[in-house]
PDB file of C-alpha atoms in Angstrom:
ATOM      1  CA  UNK A 857       0.000   0.000   0.000  1.00 52.00           C
ATOM      2  CA  UNK A 858       1.384   3.354  -1.080  1.00 54.00           C
ATOM      3  CA  UNK A 859       1.657   6.001   1.580  1.00 57.00           C
ATOM      4  CA  UNK A 860       1.228   9.629   0.753  1.00 56.00           C
ATOM      5  CA  UNK A 861       4.011  11.934   1.728  1.00 57.00           C
ATOM      6  CA  UNK A 862       2.881  14.528   4.242  1.00 58.00           C
ATOM      7  CA  UNK A 863       2.443  18.010   2.845  1.00 56.00           C
ATOM      8  CA  UNK A 864       5.328  20.262   3.811  1.00 57.00           C
ATOM      9  CA  UNK A 865       4.568  22.817   6.504  1.00 57.00           C
ATOM     10  CA  UNK A 866       4.405  26.373   5.158  1.00 54.00           C
ATOM     11  CA  UNK A 867       7.561  28.270   5.735  1.00 55.00           C
ATOM     12  CA  UNK A 868       7.172  31.074   8.288  1.00 52.00           C
ATOM     13  CA  UNK A 869       8.835  33.562   5.957  1.00 50.00           C
ATOM     14  CA  UNK A 870       6.514  32.491   3.158  1.00 51.00           C
ATOM     15  CA  UNK A 871       3.461  32.969   5.405  1.00 49.00           C
ATOM     16  CA  UNK A 872       4.632  36.420   6.451  1.00 49.00           C
ATOM     17  CA  UNK A 873       5.243  37.332   2.815  1.00 52.00           C
ATOM     18  CA  UNK A 874       1.730  36.232   1.815  1.00 54.00           C
ATOM     19  CA  UNK A 875       0.234  38.196   4.698  1.00 61.00           C
ATOM     20  CA  UNK A 876       2.348  41.178   3.775  1.00 74.00           C
ATOM     21  CA  UNK A 877       1.191  41.028   0.161  1.00 79.00           C
ATOM     22  CA  UNK A 878      -2.407  40.688   1.257  1.00 79.00           C
ATOM     23  CA  UNK A 879      -2.060  43.645   3.593  1.00 77.00           C
ATOM     24  CA  UNK A 880      -0.382  45.724   0.912  1.00 76.00           C
ATOM     25  CA  UNK A 881      -3.158  44.881  -1.570  1.00 76.00           C
ATOM     26  CA  UNK A 882      -5.782  45.840   1.013  1.00 75.00           C
ATOM     27  CA  UNK A 883      -4.036  49.162   1.696  1.00 71.00           C
ATOM     28  CA  UNK A 884      -3.761  49.897  -2.027  1.00 72.00           C
ATOM     29  CA  UNK A 885      -7.445  49.100  -2.507  1.00 70.00           C
ATOM     30  CA  UNK A 886      -8.399  51.377   0.380  1.00 66.00           C
ATOM     31  CA  UNK A 887      -6.187  54.160  -0.984  1.00 65.00           C
ATOM     32  CA  UNK A 888      -7.824  53.805  -4.410  1.00 62.00           C
ATOM     33  CA  UNK A 889     -11.304  54.024  -2.863  1.00 62.00           C
ATOM     34  CA  UNK A 890     -10.291  57.229  -1.058  1.00 60.00           C
ATOM     35  CA  UNK A 891      -8.923  58.785  -4.256  1.00 61.00           C
ATOM     36  CA  UNK A 892     -11.194  61.754  -5.163  1.00 56.00           C
ATOM     37  CA  UNK A 893     -10.998  60.816  -8.846  1.00 61.00           C
ATOM     38  CA  UNK A 894     -12.262  57.289  -8.113  1.00 68.00           C
ATOM     39  CA  UNK A 895     -15.040  58.663  -5.919  1.00 61.00           C
ATOM     40  CA  UNK A 896     -15.998  61.195  -8.585  1.00 59.00           C
ATOM     41  CA  UNK A 897     -16.145  58.452 -11.219  1.00 66.00           C
ATOM     42  CA  UNK A 898     -18.296  56.300  -8.901  1.00 66.00           C
ATOM     43  CA  UNK A 899     -20.640  59.233  -8.300  1.00 60.00           C
ATOM     44  CA  UNK A 900     -20.936  59.871 -12.042  1.00 62.00           C
ATOM     45  CA  UNK A 901     -21.773  56.203 -12.652  1.00 71.00           C
ATOM     46  CA  UNK A 902     -24.339  56.260  -9.850  1.00 67.00           C
ATOM     47  CA  UNK A 903     -25.970  59.368 -11.290  1.00 63.00           C
ATOM     48  CA  UNK A 904     -26.039  57.892 -14.783  1.00 69.00           C
ATOM     49  CA  UNK A 905     -27.526  54.628 -13.476  1.00 74.00           C
ATOM     50  CA  UNK A 906     -30.258  56.550 -11.661  1.00 69.00           C
ATOM     51  CA  UNK A 907     -31.005  58.583 -14.802  1.00 68.00           C
ATOM     52  CA  UNK A 908     -31.309  55.419 -16.895  1.00 73.00           C
ATOM     53  CA  UNK A 909     -33.636  53.809 -14.340  1.00 75.00           C
ATOM     54  CA  UNK A 910     -35.815  56.925 -14.181  1.00 70.00           C
ATOM     55  CA  UNK A 911     -35.900  57.133 -17.979  1.00 71.00           C
ATOM     56  CA  UNK A 912     -36.882  53.451 -18.228  1.00 77.00           C
ATOM     57  CA  UNK A 913     -39.689  53.883 -15.678  1.00 74.00           C
ATOM     58  CA  UNK A 914     -40.969  56.953 -17.508  1.00 75.00           C
ATOM     59  CA  UNK A 915     -41.039  55.145 -20.875  1.00 79.00           C
ATOM     60  CA  UNK A 916     -42.816  52.136 -19.357  1.00 79.00           C
ATOM     61  CA  UNK A 917     -45.428  54.320 -17.670  1.00 75.00           C
ATOM     62  CA  UNK A 918     -45.989  56.410 -20.802  1.00 76.00           C
ATOM     63  CA  UNK A 919     -46.483  53.209 -22.813  1.00 81.00           C
ATOM     64  CA  UNK A 920     -48.945  51.865 -20.226  1.00 77.00           C
ATOM     65  CA  UNK A 921     -50.905  55.114 -20.228  1.00 76.00           C
ATOM     66  CA  UNK A 922     -51.053  55.126 -24.055  1.00 78.00           C
ATOM     67  CA  UNK A 923     -52.327  51.518 -24.113  1.00 80.00           C
ATOM     68  CA  UNK A 924     -55.022  52.258 -21.526  1.00 76.00           C
ATOM     69  CA  UNK A 925     -56.076  55.411 -23.388  1.00 76.00           C
ATOM     70  CA  UNK A 926     -56.258  53.586 -26.742  1.00 79.00           C
ATOM     71  CA  UNK A 927     -58.321  50.770 -25.264  1.00 77.00           C
ATOM     72  CA  UNK A 928     -60.678  53.231 -23.599  1.00 75.00           C
ATOM     73  CA  UNK A 929     -61.186  55.135 -26.876  1.00 75.00           C
ATOM     74  CA  UNK A 930     -61.905  51.926 -28.815  1.00 78.00           C
ATOM     75  CA  UNK A 931     -64.608  50.974 -26.354  1.00 77.00           C
ATOM     76  CA  UNK A 932     -65.920  54.501 -25.920  1.00 76.00           C
ATOM     77  CA  UNK A 933     -65.431  54.226 -22.161  1.00 74.00           C
ATOM     78  CA  UNK A 934     -64.083  56.557 -19.528  1.00 77.00           C
ATOM     79  CA  UNK A 935     -61.021  55.587 -17.521  1.00 74.00           C
ATOM     80  CA  UNK A 936     -62.096  53.864 -14.271  1.00 78.00           C
ATOM     81  CA  UNK A 937     -61.350  56.039 -11.214  1.00 82.00           C
ATOM     82  CA  UNK A 938     -59.070  53.402  -9.660  1.00 84.00           C
ATOM     83  CA  UNK A 939     -56.985  53.174 -12.853  1.00 77.00           C
ATOM     84  CA  UNK A 940     -56.818  56.965 -13.177  1.00 78.00           C
ATOM     85  CA  UNK A 941     -55.771  57.168  -9.509  1.00 84.00           C
ATOM     86  CA  UNK A 942     -53.048  54.575  -9.992  1.00 81.00           C
ATOM     87  CA  UNK A 943     -51.672  56.366 -13.062  1.00 79.00           C
ATOM     88  CA  UNK A 944     -51.687  59.688 -11.223  1.00 84.00           C
ATOM     89  CA  UNK A 945     -49.890  58.159  -8.223  1.00 87.00           C
ATOM     90  CA  UNK A 946     -47.211  56.699 -10.507  1.00 83.00           C
ATOM     91  CA  UNK A 947     -46.836  60.067 -12.253  1.00 84.00           C
ATOM     92  CA  UNK A 948     -46.383  61.865  -8.907  1.00 88.00           C
ATOM     93  CA  UNK A 949     -43.831  59.281  -7.781  1.00 87.00           C
ATOM     94  CA  UNK A 950     -41.903  59.707 -11.029  1.00 83.00           C
ATOM     95  CA  UNK A 951     -41.890  63.498 -10.699  1.00 85.00           C
ATOM     96  CA  UNK A 952     -40.774  63.321  -7.049  1.00 87.00           C
ATOM     97  CA  UNK A 953     -37.886  61.020  -7.968  1.00 85.00           C
ATOM     98  CA  UNK A 954     -36.825  63.304 -10.829  1.00 84.00           C
ATOM     99  CA  UNK A 955     -36.893  66.283  -8.458  1.00 88.00           C
ATOM    100  CA  UNK A 956     -34.774  64.342  -5.949  1.00 88.00           C
ATOM    101  CA  UNK A 957     -32.156  63.651  -8.621  1.00 87.00           C
ATOM    102  CA  UNK A 958     -32.078  67.319  -9.621  1.00 89.00           C
ATOM    103  CA  UNK A 959     -31.722  68.428  -6.004  1.00 91.00           C
ATOM    104  CA  UNK A 960     -28.888  65.969  -5.396  1.00 90.00           C
ATOM    105  CA  UNK A 961     -27.061  67.167  -8.526  1.00 89.00           C
ATOM    106  CA  UNK A 962     -27.539  70.812  -7.503  1.00 91.00           C
ATOM    107  CA  UNK A 963     -26.259  70.022  -3.992  1.00 93.00           C
ATOM    108  CA  UNK A 964     -23.103  68.300  -5.278  1.00 92.00           C
ATOM    109  CA  UNK A 965     -22.412  71.096  -7.771  1.00 91.00           C
ATOM    110  CA  UNK A 966     -21.845  73.534  -4.898  1.00 93.00           C
ATOM    111  CA  UNK A 967     -18.406  72.056  -4.210  1.00 93.00           C
ATOM    112  CA  UNK A 968     -15.469  74.253  -5.182  1.00 93.00           C
ATOM    113  CA  UNK A 969     -12.660  71.756  -4.463  1.00 92.00           C
ATOM    114  CA  UNK A 970     -12.066  67.985  -4.487  1.00 90.00           C
ATOM    115  CA  UNK A 971     -12.252  67.870  -0.673  1.00 92.00           C
ATOM    116  CA  UNK A 972     -15.580  69.690  -0.674  1.00 93.00           C
ATOM    117  CA  UNK A 973     -16.850  67.213  -3.295  1.00 92.00           C
ATOM    118  CA  UNK A 974     -15.898  64.295  -1.063  1.00 91.00           C
ATOM    119  CA  UNK A 975     -17.617  65.853   1.949  1.00 94.00           C
ATOM    120  CA  UNK A 976     -20.801  66.610  -0.008  1.00 94.00           C
ATOM    121  CA  UNK A 977     -20.952  63.088  -1.469  1.00 92.00           C
ATOM    122  CA  UNK A 978     -20.761  61.583   2.022  1.00 92.00           C
ATOM    123  CA  UNK A 979     -23.418  63.965   3.380  1.00 94.00           C
ATOM    124  CA  UNK A 980     -25.684  63.265   0.388  1.00 92.00           C
ATOM    125  CA  UNK A 981     -25.363  59.518   1.019  1.00 91.00           C
ATOM    126  CA  UNK A 982     -26.863  60.087   4.489  1.00 91.00           C
ATOM    127  CA  UNK A 983     -29.630  62.494   3.445  1.00 92.00           C
ATOM    128  CA  UNK A 984     -32.940  60.808   2.500  1.00 90.00           C
ATOM    129  CA  UNK A 985     -34.292  63.828   0.583  1.00 89.00           C
ATOM    130  CA  UNK A 986     -31.208  63.576  -1.661  1.00 89.00           C
ATOM    131  CA  UNK A 987     -31.694  59.844  -2.202  1.00 86.00           C
ATOM    132  CA  UNK A 988     -29.281  58.771   0.550  1.00 88.00           C
ATOM    133  CA  UNK A 989     -29.766  55.654   2.652  1.00 88.00           C
ATOM    134  CA  UNK A 990     -26.623  55.601   4.806  1.00 88.00           C
ATOM    135  CA  UNK A 991     -26.585  56.854   8.421  1.00 90.00           C
ATOM    136  CA  UNK A 992     -26.309  60.608   8.870  1.00 91.00           C
ATOM    137  CA  UNK A 993     -22.595  61.483   9.066  1.00 92.00           C
ATOM    138  CA  UNK A 994     -20.992  63.022  12.118  1.00 93.00           C
ATOM    139  CA  UNK A 995     -18.042  65.376  12.076  1.00 92.00           C
ATOM    140  CA  UNK A 996     -15.627  62.865  13.630  1.00 92.00           C
ATOM    141  CA  UNK A 997     -16.770  60.141  11.212  1.00 91.00           C
ATOM    142  CA  UNK A 998     -16.088  62.453   8.253  1.00 91.00           C
ATOM    143  CA  UNK A 999     -12.538  62.969   9.518  1.00 90.00           C
ATOM    144  CA  UNK A1000     -12.019  59.229  10.078  1.00 89.00           C
ATOM    145  CA  UNK A1001     -13.480  58.289   6.678  1.00 88.00           C
ATOM    146  CA  UNK A1002     -12.041  61.017   4.489  1.00 89.00           C
ATOM    147  CA  UNK A1003      -8.678  61.292   6.255  1.00 86.00           C
ATOM    148  CA  UNK A1004      -7.898  57.698   7.318  1.00 81.00           C
ATOM    149  CA  UNK A1005      -4.803  57.124   9.401  1.00 80.00           C
ATOM    150  CA  UNK A1006      -5.046  60.497  11.113  1.00 80.00           C
ATOM    151  CA  UNK A1007      -2.864  62.297   8.572  1.00 84.00           C
ATOM    152  CA  UNK A1008      -2.830  65.894   9.925  1.00 89.00           C
ATOM    153  CA  UNK A1009      -2.684  67.496   6.465  1.00 90.00           C
ATOM    154  CA  UNK A1010      -5.657  65.485   5.164  1.00 89.00           C
ATOM    155  CA  UNK A1011      -7.635  66.059   8.363  1.00 92.00           C
ATOM    156  CA  UNK A1012      -7.035  69.810   8.051  1.00 94.00           C
ATOM    157  CA  UNK A1013      -8.196  69.707   4.408  1.00 93.00           C
ATOM    158  CA  UNK A1014     -11.454  67.965   5.444  1.00 93.00           C
ATOM    159  CA  UNK A1015     -11.875  70.373   8.371  1.00 93.00           C
ATOM    160  CA  UNK A1016     -11.489  73.384   6.053  1.00 95.00           C
ATOM    161  CA  UNK A1017     -13.899  71.885   3.503  1.00 95.00           C
ATOM    162  CA  UNK A1018     -16.631  71.261   6.110  1.00 95.00           C
ATOM    163  CA  UNK A1019     -16.416  74.755   7.582  1.00 93.00           C
ATOM    164  CA  UNK A1020     -16.155  76.487   4.198  1.00 95.00           C
ATOM    165  CA  UNK A1021     -19.364  74.698   3.144  1.00 95.00           C
ATOM    166  CA  UNK A1022     -20.994  75.578   6.490  1.00 93.00           C
ATOM    167  CA  UNK A1023     -20.096  79.257   6.029  1.00 93.00           C
ATOM    168  CA  UNK A1024     -21.803  79.186   2.637  1.00 93.00           C
ATOM    169  CA  UNK A1025     -24.821  77.481   4.317  1.00 93.00           C
ATOM    170  CA  UNK A1026     -24.462  74.449   2.072  1.00 94.00           C
ATOM    171  CA  UNK A1027     -23.952  72.357   5.234  1.00 94.00           C
ATOM    172  CA  UNK A1028     -25.190  72.717   8.802  1.00 92.00           C
ATOM    173  CA  UNK A1029     -23.152  71.303  11.692  1.00 91.00           C
ATOM    174  CA  UNK A1030     -25.112  70.701  14.893  1.00 90.00           C
ATOM    175  CA  UNK A1031     -23.651  71.261  18.392  1.00 89.00           C
ATOM    176  CA  UNK A1032     -23.603  67.455  18.730  1.00 89.00           C
ATOM    177  CA  UNK A1033     -21.497  67.018  15.587  1.00 90.00           C
ATOM    178  CA  UNK A1034     -24.148  65.906  13.089  1.00 92.00           C
ATOM    179  CA  UNK A1035     -23.379  67.202   9.591  1.00 93.00           C
ATOM    180  CA  UNK A1036     -26.454  67.827   7.449  1.00 93.00           C
ATOM    181  CA  UNK A1037     -27.375  69.355   4.129  1.00 92.00           C
ATOM    182  CA  UNK A1038     -28.029  72.962   5.076  1.00 84.00           C
ATOM    183  CA  UNK A1039     -30.469  75.666   4.018  1.00 71.00           C
ATOM    184  CA  UNK A1040     -29.114  75.922   0.501  1.00 56.00           C
ATOM    185  CA  UNK A1041     -29.784  78.886  -1.749  1.00 44.00           C
ATOM    186  CA  UNK A1042     -31.282  76.800  -4.541  1.00 48.00           C
ATOM    187  CA  UNK A1043     -34.030  78.163  -6.744  1.00 45.00           C
ATOM    188  CA  UNK A1044     -37.171  76.039  -6.125  1.00 45.00           C
ATOM    189  CA  UNK A1045     -38.366  76.885  -9.643  1.00 46.00           C
ATOM    190  CA  UNK A1046     -35.257  75.215 -11.048  1.00 40.00           C
ATOM    191  CA  UNK A1047     -35.839  72.079  -8.978  1.00 44.00           C
ATOM    192  CA  UNK A1048     -39.539  71.893  -9.848  1.00 45.00           C
ATOM    193  CA  UNK A1049     -39.010  72.519 -13.565  1.00 45.00           C
ATOM    194  CA  UNK A1050     -39.359  69.454 -15.793  1.00 45.00           C
ATOM    195  CA  UNK A1051     -36.232  68.050 -17.363  1.00 43.00           C
ATOM    196  CA  UNK A1052     -36.061  69.564 -20.846  1.00 41.00           C
ATOM    197  CA  UNK A1053     -32.951  67.746 -21.999  1.00 38.00           C
ATOM    198  CA  UNK A1054     -33.471  65.828 -25.267  1.00 38.00           C
ATOM    199  CA  UNK A1055     -33.615  62.039 -24.833  1.00 38.00           C
ATOM    200  CA  UNK A1056     -30.389  60.212 -25.698  1.00 36.00           C
TER     201      UNK A1056
END
């Protein structure tokens, strides 16, 4: 009967090297995620994805409304109240979502530097009226997230960005450290106006 040779034990140096490579890869990945250019690209993709979804929903609803209208005309009937109510509810939901996207875009456009862009993206991600679902950010969490490792220069850049945005009333910082979208000077008429861009 043949006996299998035992597998050689991993060399300690080899194990350390593998762990070191893994750690280095993790650090590089984290550094890439913190890169403002990567974050900007991710935000652009997110915005484009949302636009495509909204456009798809609008086309589907318009098609449904046209089919219902054509059927009603063929039969010489009026639209049942429950169907009319459903269509109106879907139309209101669509308009509210489009307004939310416009408000988010207008909020993010108020950044005047890469650091301000990073701060606004994080605040938007924690603001439901801007489509955010994450927890509301706190001042200390912004420093930890946007300036990992406690680098004094990066922390100071985040600190300056937060307070510059607060001075312009784009952000509001509570006494307890919560950072929120502030009383922005956005024109409500612009936000409520329908999107007039030609379809792509």
